[in-house]
């Protein structure tokens, strides 16, 4: 309905000029079109749209690469932008089969691992995600209650749950048995505290083991550091972290 008129049997709506908004029903599903300011809802194709609202809404991606942008400021939770449309009151974003990405803001962001290609941020659960860029700010990855594995990629970049995260400052393993894996290059691990280590400009906490994999890998301890020899080649324990391939 619009202008106090209810329309039926409508196939498409073109908002034309202005900041046009769609208000959906509770649990509304929105299908991205891949085209700027265009979306489908309730079998109606909308164009020239800039804002969309629906309580507990779901945004569904396309078969191509979709980019989802987080919002900042007041009331930014449950808000995401895609195809130049700002969606509010969103609970779920389903990315589709393309190389879909999530990008943070200039503020601090926290990304919580859920399962393979699935991560939550700003009270939204994203699935089908290949990459996450934290943006500016001090950005953190939080593991889940299961065992978590973090693979070093490059400076401030780490792979977890088949998602490549960049612009990250810290990683918290949380529950489970949490492991860091190195990459094909020489890796340098600096002990910070008990079960806490830094590598590639990222500080990891709640870590149980580190596997340096290939390369000439090095651990840097602090003054009066104690090392526990394991009896196994290239393996040692420090600060309650078991290191291998060192």
mmCIF file of C-alpha atoms in Angstrom:
data_model
loop_
_atom_site.group_PDB
_atom_site.id
_atom_site.type_symbol
_atom_site.label_atom_id
_atom_site.label_comp_id
_atom_site.label_asym_id
_atom_site.label_seq_id
_atom_site.Cartn_x
_atom_site.Cartn_y
_atom_site.Cartn_z
ATOM 1 C CA UNK A 1 0.000 0.000 0.000
ATOM 2 C CA UNK A 2 1.052 3.605 -0.633
ATOM 3 C CA UNK A 3 -0.676 6.960 -0.175
ATOM 4 C CA UNK A 4 -3.499 5.168 1.693
ATOM 5 C CA UNK A 5 -4.185 3.050 -1.403
ATOM 6 C CA UNK A 6 -3.849 -0.746 -1.412
ATOM 7 C CA UNK A 7 -2.704 -2.206 -4.731
ATOM 8 C CA UNK A 8 -3.205 -5.865 -5.715
ATOM 9 C CA UNK A 9 -1.861 -8.070 -8.532
ATOM 10 C CA UNK A 10 1.274 -5.914 -8.859
ATOM 11 C CA UNK A 11 4.391 -7.221 -10.593
ATOM 12 C CA UNK A 12 6.767 -4.289 -10.247
ATOM 13 C CA UNK A 13 7.223 -0.949 -8.478
ATOM 14 C CA UNK A 14 9.553 1.849 -9.643
ATOM 15 C CA UNK A 15 10.121 4.438 -6.935
ATOM 16 C CA UNK A 16 11.688 6.886 -9.419
ATOM 17 C CA UNK A 17 13.210 9.948 -7.692
ATOM 18 C CA UNK A 18 13.463 10.469 -3.922
ATOM 19 C CA UNK A 19 14.596 8.357 -0.940
ATOM 20 C CA UNK A 20 12.146 5.543 -1.467
ATOM 21 C CA UNK A 21 11.555 3.005 1.286
ATOM 22 C CA UNK A 22 9.849 -0.384 1.526
ATOM 23 C CA UNK A 23 8.325 -1.546 4.814
ATOM 24 C CA UNK A 24 7.849 -5.293 4.939
ATOM 25 C CA UNK A 25 6.008 -7.634 7.273
ATOM 26 C CA UNK A 26 7.543 -9.546 10.184
ATOM 27 C CA UNK A 27 10.022 -12.224 9.027
ATOM 28 C CA UNK A 28 10.070 -10.656 5.566
ATOM 29 C CA UNK A 29 12.482 -12.114 3.003
ATOM 30 C CA UNK A 30 14.247 -9.792 0.580
ATOM 31 C CA UNK A 31 15.903 -11.125 -2.586
ATOM 32 C CA UNK A 32 18.812 -9.087 -3.935
ATOM 33 C CA UNK A 33 18.770 -8.509 -7.676
ATOM 34 C CA UNK A 34 22.440 -7.705 -8.174
ATOM 35 C CA UNK A 35 21.387 -4.306 -9.528
ATOM 36 C CA UNK A 36 21.796 -1.029 -7.639
ATOM 37 C CA UNK A 37 18.658 0.017 -5.727
ATOM 38 C CA UNK A 38 16.676 -2.984 -6.989
ATOM 39 C CA UNK A 39 15.203 -5.800 -4.889
ATOM 40 C CA UNK A 40 12.376 -8.335 -4.862
ATOM 41 C CA UNK A 41 9.909 -8.904 -2.030
ATOM 42 C CA UNK A 42 6.628 -10.843 -2.038
ATOM 43 C CA UNK A 43 7.064 -11.550 -5.783
ATOM 44 C CA UNK A 44 7.184 -7.819 -6.543
ATOM 45 C CA UNK A 45 10.255 -6.346 -8.262
ATOM 46 C CA UNK A 46 11.168 -2.982 -6.750
ATOM 47 C CA UNK A 47 13.535 -0.448 -8.349
ATOM 48 C CA UNK A 48 14.848 2.973 -7.231
ATOM 49 C CA UNK A 49 14.803 1.896 -3.555
ATOM 50 C CA UNK A 50 17.249 3.173 -0.912
ATOM 51 C CA UNK A 51 15.777 1.912 2.391
ATOM 52 C CA UNK A 52 14.089 -1.315 3.468
ATOM 53 C CA UNK A 53 12.678 -2.241 6.896
ATOM 54 C CA UNK A 54 11.085 -5.408 8.279
ATOM 55 C CA UNK A 55 11.190 -6.957 11.762
ATOM 56 C CA UNK A 56 13.356 -10.115 11.828
ATOM 57 C CA UNK A 57 14.037 -9.705 8.120
ATOM 58 C CA UNK A 58 16.189 -11.960 5.918
ATOM 59 C CA UNK A 59 18.309 -10.729 3.001
ATOM 60 C CA UNK A 60 19.061 -13.346 0.318
ATOM 61 C CA UNK A 61 22.028 -12.887 -1.989
ATOM 62 C CA UNK A 62 22.430 -13.641 -5.673
ATOM 63 C CA UNK A 63 24.541 -16.249 -7.497
ATOM 64 C CA UNK A 64 27.169 -13.549 -8.092
ATOM 65 C CA UNK A 65 29.539 -11.807 -5.664
ATOM 66 C CA UNK A 66 27.483 -9.819 -3.152
ATOM 67 C CA UNK A 67 29.020 -7.170 -0.879
ATOM 68 C CA UNK A 68 27.422 -6.552 2.519
ATOM 69 C CA UNK A 69 28.425 -3.410 4.438
ATOM 70 C CA UNK A 70 27.915 -3.023 8.183
ATOM 71 C CA UNK A 71 26.612 0.250 9.601
ATOM 72 C CA UNK A 72 28.022 2.456 12.353
ATOM 73 C CA UNK A 73 26.559 4.846 14.900
ATOM 74 C CA UNK A 74 23.325 4.695 16.882
ATOM 75 C CA UNK A 75 20.825 1.966 15.938
ATOM 76 C CA UNK A 76 23.398 0.305 13.678
ATOM 77 C CA UNK A 77 22.753 -3.209 15.009
ATOM 78 C CA UNK A 78 20.693 -5.390 12.643
ATOM 79 C CA UNK A 79 21.485 -2.991 9.807
ATOM 80 C CA UNK A 80 23.341 -3.837 6.598
ATOM 81 C CA UNK A 81 23.744 -2.252 3.161
ATOM 82 C CA UNK A 82 23.807 -4.149 -0.154
ATOM 83 C CA UNK A 83 23.120 -2.993 -3.716
ATOM 84 C CA UNK A 84 23.074 0.600 -2.353
ATOM 85 C CA UNK A 85 20.028 -0.288 -0.217
ATOM 86 C CA UNK A 86 20.141 0.012 3.586
ATOM 87 C CA UNK A 87 18.262 -2.821 5.295
ATOM 88 C CA UNK A 88 17.117 -2.366 8.898
ATOM 89 C CA UNK A 89 15.859 -4.888 11.483
ATOM 90 C CA UNK A 90 17.683 -7.714 9.697
ATOM 91 C CA UNK A 91 18.458 -10.948 11.567
ATOM 92 C CA UNK A 92 19.853 -13.121 8.754
ATOM 93 C CA UNK A 93 21.844 -12.584 5.555
ATOM 94 C CA UNK A 94 22.158 -15.598 3.226
ATOM 95 C CA UNK A 95 25.019 -15.000 0.830
ATOM 96 C CA UNK A 96 24.343 -17.378 -2.059
ATOM 97 C CA UNK A 97 27.063 -19.123 -4.103
ATOM 98 C CA UNK A 98 29.203 -16.147 -5.189
ATOM 99 C CA UNK A 99 32.333 -14.761 -3.526
ATOM 100 C CA UNK A 100 30.331 -12.853 -0.943
ATOM 101 C CA UNK A 101 31.940 -10.428 1.487
ATOM 102 C CA UNK A 102 31.216 -8.517 4.686
ATOM 103 C CA UNK A 103 32.941 -5.185 5.329
ATOM 104 C CA UNK A 104 33.071 -3.401 8.669
ATOM 105 C CA UNK A 105 33.108 0.293 9.465
ATOM 106 C CA UNK A 106 35.627 2.775 10.876
ATOM 107 C CA UNK A 107 34.521 1.713 14.378
ATOM 108 C CA UNK A 108 35.628 -1.369 16.335
ATOM 109 C CA UNK A 109 33.926 -4.541 15.109
ATOM 110 C CA UNK A 110 33.481 -8.005 16.639
ATOM 111 C CA UNK A 111 32.943 -11.037 14.408
ATOM 112 C CA UNK A 112 31.827 -14.291 16.036
ATOM 113 C CA UNK A 113 32.445 -17.613 14.308
ATOM 114 C CA UNK A 114 29.338 -19.765 13.893
ATOM 115 C CA UNK A 115 30.204 -22.608 11.491
ATOM 116 C CA UNK A 116 31.678 -23.089 8.003
ATOM 117 C CA UNK A 117 31.280 -19.842 5.937
ATOM 118 C CA UNK A 118 29.025 -18.493 8.698
ATOM 119 C CA UNK A 119 29.761 -15.535 10.995
ATOM 120 C CA UNK A 120 27.756 -13.095 13.094
ATOM 121 C CA UNK A 121 28.258 -9.342 13.527
ATOM 122 C CA UNK A 122 26.038 -6.477 14.633
ATOM 123 C CA UNK A 123 23.328 -8.981 15.713
ATOM 124 C CA UNK A 124 23.152 -10.373 12.152
ATOM 125 C CA UNK A 125 24.080 -13.946 11.197
ATOM 126 C CA UNK A 126 25.767 -14.097 7.786
ATOM 127 C CA UNK A 127 26.152 -17.338 5.800
ATOM 128 C CA UNK A 128 27.790 -18.146 2.464
ATOM 129 C CA UNK A 129 30.588 -15.654 3.234
ATOM 130 C CA UNK A 130 34.083 -15.961 1.724
ATOM 131 C CA UNK A 131 35.792 -12.824 3.080
ATOM 132 C CA UNK A 132 35.410 -10.372 5.949
ATOM 133 C CA UNK A 133 37.241 -7.022 6.063
ATOM 134 C CA UNK A 134 37.033 -5.448 9.496
ATOM 135 C CA UNK A 135 37.522 -1.956 8.092
ATOM 136 C CA UNK A 136 38.998 0.634 10.439
ATOM 137 C CA UNK A 137 39.037 0.396 14.198
ATOM 138 C CA UNK A 138 40.267 -2.400 16.478
ATOM 139 C CA UNK A 139 38.615 -5.539 15.132
ATOM 140 C CA UNK A 140 38.206 -8.869 16.898
ATOM 141 C CA UNK A 141 37.300 -12.429 15.943
ATOM 142 C CA UNK A 142 35.591 -14.477 18.645
ATOM 143 C CA UNK A 143 35.578 -18.268 18.398
ATOM 144 C CA UNK A 144 32.661 -20.485 19.343
ATOM 145 C CA UNK A 145 32.238 -23.208 21.979
ATOM 146 C CA UNK A 146 33.676 -25.859 19.632
ATOM 147 C CA UNK A 147 37.312 -26.392 18.650
ATOM 148 C CA UNK A 148 38.535 -23.450 16.562
ATOM 149 C CA UNK A 149 41.354 -23.453 13.993
ATOM 150 C CA UNK A 150 43.006 -20.229 12.821
ATOM 151 C CA UNK A 151 45.403 -20.258 9.849
ATOM 152 C CA UNK A 152 47.810 -17.361 9.336
ATOM 153 C CA UNK A 153 47.531 -15.734 5.911
ATOM 154 C CA UNK A 154 49.361 -12.398 6.016
ATOM 155 C CA UNK A 155 49.693 -9.347 8.256
ATOM 156 C CA UNK A 156 46.393 -8.774 10.130
ATOM 157 C CA UNK A 157 44.841 -11.542 8.015
ATOM 158 C CA UNK A 158 43.687 -14.982 9.179
ATOM 159 C CA UNK A 159 41.556 -17.858 7.852
ATOM 160 C CA UNK A 160 38.864 -19.483 10.007
ATOM 161 C CA UNK A 161 35.738 -21.467 9.142
ATOM 162 C CA UNK A 162 36.607 -21.162 5.416
ATOM 163 C CA UNK A 163 36.390 -17.355 5.740
ATOM 164 C CA UNK A 164 39.407 -15.084 5.173
ATOM 165 C CA UNK A 165 39.391 -12.235 7.695
ATOM 166 C CA UNK A 166 41.488 -9.091 7.145
ATOM 167 C CA UNK A 167 42.141 -5.909 9.155
ATOM 168 C CA UNK A 168 42.009 -7.933 12.380
ATOM 169 C CA UNK A 169 43.741 -6.934 15.618
ATOM 170 C CA UNK A 170 42.850 -9.785 17.952
ATOM 171 C CA UNK A 171 41.391 -13.290 18.018
ATOM 172 C CA UNK A 172 39.818 -14.955 21.056
ATOM 173 C CA UNK A 173 39.558 -18.731 20.813
ATOM 174 C CA UNK A 174 36.911 -19.012 23.544
ATOM 175 C CA UNK A 175 35.786 -22.599 24.297
ATOM 176 C CA UNK A 176 37.099 -25.863 22.857
ATOM 177 C CA UNK A 177 40.648 -26.762 21.845
ATOM 178 C CA UNK A 178 41.936 -23.836 19.816
ATOM 179 C CA UNK A 179 44.795 -24.069 17.313
ATOM 180 C CA UNK A 180 46.856 -21.660 15.226
ATOM 181 C CA UNK A 181 48.416 -22.938 12.012
ATOM 182 C CA UNK A 182 51.217 -21.155 10.202
ATOM 183 C CA UNK A 183 51.578 -20.688 6.470
ATOM 184 C CA UNK A 184 54.225 -21.702 3.909
ATOM 185 C CA UNK A 185 56.476 -18.789 4.896
ATOM 186 C CA UNK A 186 58.669 -18.408 7.975
ATOM 187 C CA UNK A 187 56.372 -17.694 10.921
ATOM 188 C CA UNK A 188 57.262 -15.739 14.056
ATOM 189 C CA UNK A 189 55.216 -16.284 17.215
ATOM 190 C CA UNK A 190 55.630 -13.941 20.194
ATOM 191 C CA UNK A 191 54.443 -15.087 23.607
ATOM 192 C CA UNK A 192 52.274 -12.526 25.371
ATOM 193 C CA UNK A 193 50.805 -14.299 28.409
ATOM 194 C CA UNK A 194 49.364 -17.663 29.442
ATOM 195 C CA UNK A 195 47.656 -19.230 26.383
ATOM 196 C CA UNK A 196 48.222 -15.924 24.571
ATOM 197 C CA UNK A 197 50.484 -15.365 21.544
ATOM 198 C CA UNK A 198 50.843 -12.848 18.736
ATOM 199 C CA UNK A 199 51.639 -13.441 15.067
ATOM 200 C CA UNK A 200 51.160 -11.409 11.885
ATOM 201 C CA UNK A 201 50.203 -8.331 13.979
ATOM 202 C CA UNK A 202 47.287 -10.267 15.523
ATOM 203 C CA UNK A 203 47.062 -11.134 19.230
ATOM 204 C CA UNK A 204 45.522 -14.563 19.844
ATOM 205 C CA UNK A 205 44.126 -15.606 23.240
ATOM 206 C CA UNK A 206 42.696 -18.856 24.644
ATOM 207 C CA UNK A 207 45.067 -20.834 22.397
ATOM 208 C CA UNK A 208 46.023 -24.437 23.164
ATOM 209 C CA UNK A 209 48.420 -25.260 20.342
ATOM 210 C CA UNK A 210 50.404 -23.736 17.488
ATOM 211 C CA UNK A 211 51.588 -25.685 14.427
ATOM 212 C CA UNK A 212 54.141 -23.668 12.462
ATOM 213 C CA UNK A 213 53.864 -26.010 9.455
ATOM 214 C CA UNK A 214 56.453 -25.245 6.731
ATOM 215 C CA UNK A 215 59.211 -22.643 6.993
ATOM 216 C CA UNK A 216 61.827 -21.737 9.604
ATOM 217 C CA UNK A 217 59.429 -20.933 12.425
ATOM 218 C CA UNK A 218 60.482 -19.060 15.569
ATOM 219 C CA UNK A 219 59.038 -18.368 19.003
ATOM 220 C CA UNK A 220 60.002 -15.207 20.888
ATOM 221 C CA UNK A 221 59.488 -15.443 24.639
ATOM 222 C CA UNK A 222 59.886 -12.799 27.312
ATOM 223 C CA UNK A 223 62.484 -12.326 30.026
ATOM 224 C CA UNK A 224 62.893 -15.367 32.297
ATOM 225 C CA UNK A 225 60.740 -17.431 29.953
ATOM 226 C CA UNK A 226 60.354 -21.121 30.840
ATOM 227 C CA UNK A 227 60.289 -23.708 28.053
ATOM 228 C CA UNK A 228 59.102 -27.278 28.514
ATOM 229 C CA UNK A 229 60.848 -29.740 26.221
ATOM 230 C CA UNK A 230 58.421 -32.300 24.778
ATOM 231 C CA UNK A 231 60.853 -35.020 23.758
ATOM 232 C CA UNK A 232 59.580 -34.690 20.193
ATOM 233 C CA UNK A 233 61.532 -33.104 17.326
ATOM 234 C CA UNK A 234 60.682 -29.407 16.778
ATOM 235 C CA UNK A 235 58.060 -29.453 19.537
ATOM 236 C CA UNK A 236 58.043 -27.448 22.782
ATOM 237 C CA UNK A 237 55.619 -25.956 25.317
ATOM 238 C CA UNK A 238 55.609 -22.368 26.569
ATOM 239 C CA UNK A 239 52.929 -20.428 28.457
ATOM 240 C CA UNK A 240 50.628 -23.491 28.348
ATOM 241 C CA UNK A 241 50.737 -23.497 24.546
ATOM 242 C CA UNK A 242 52.021 -26.592 22.722
ATOM 243 C CA UNK A 243 54.159 -25.603 19.735
ATOM 244 C CA UNK A 244 55.102 -27.941 16.862
ATOM 245 C CA UNK A 245 57.163 -27.425 13.685
ATOM 246 C CA UNK A 246 59.384 -24.892 15.454
#
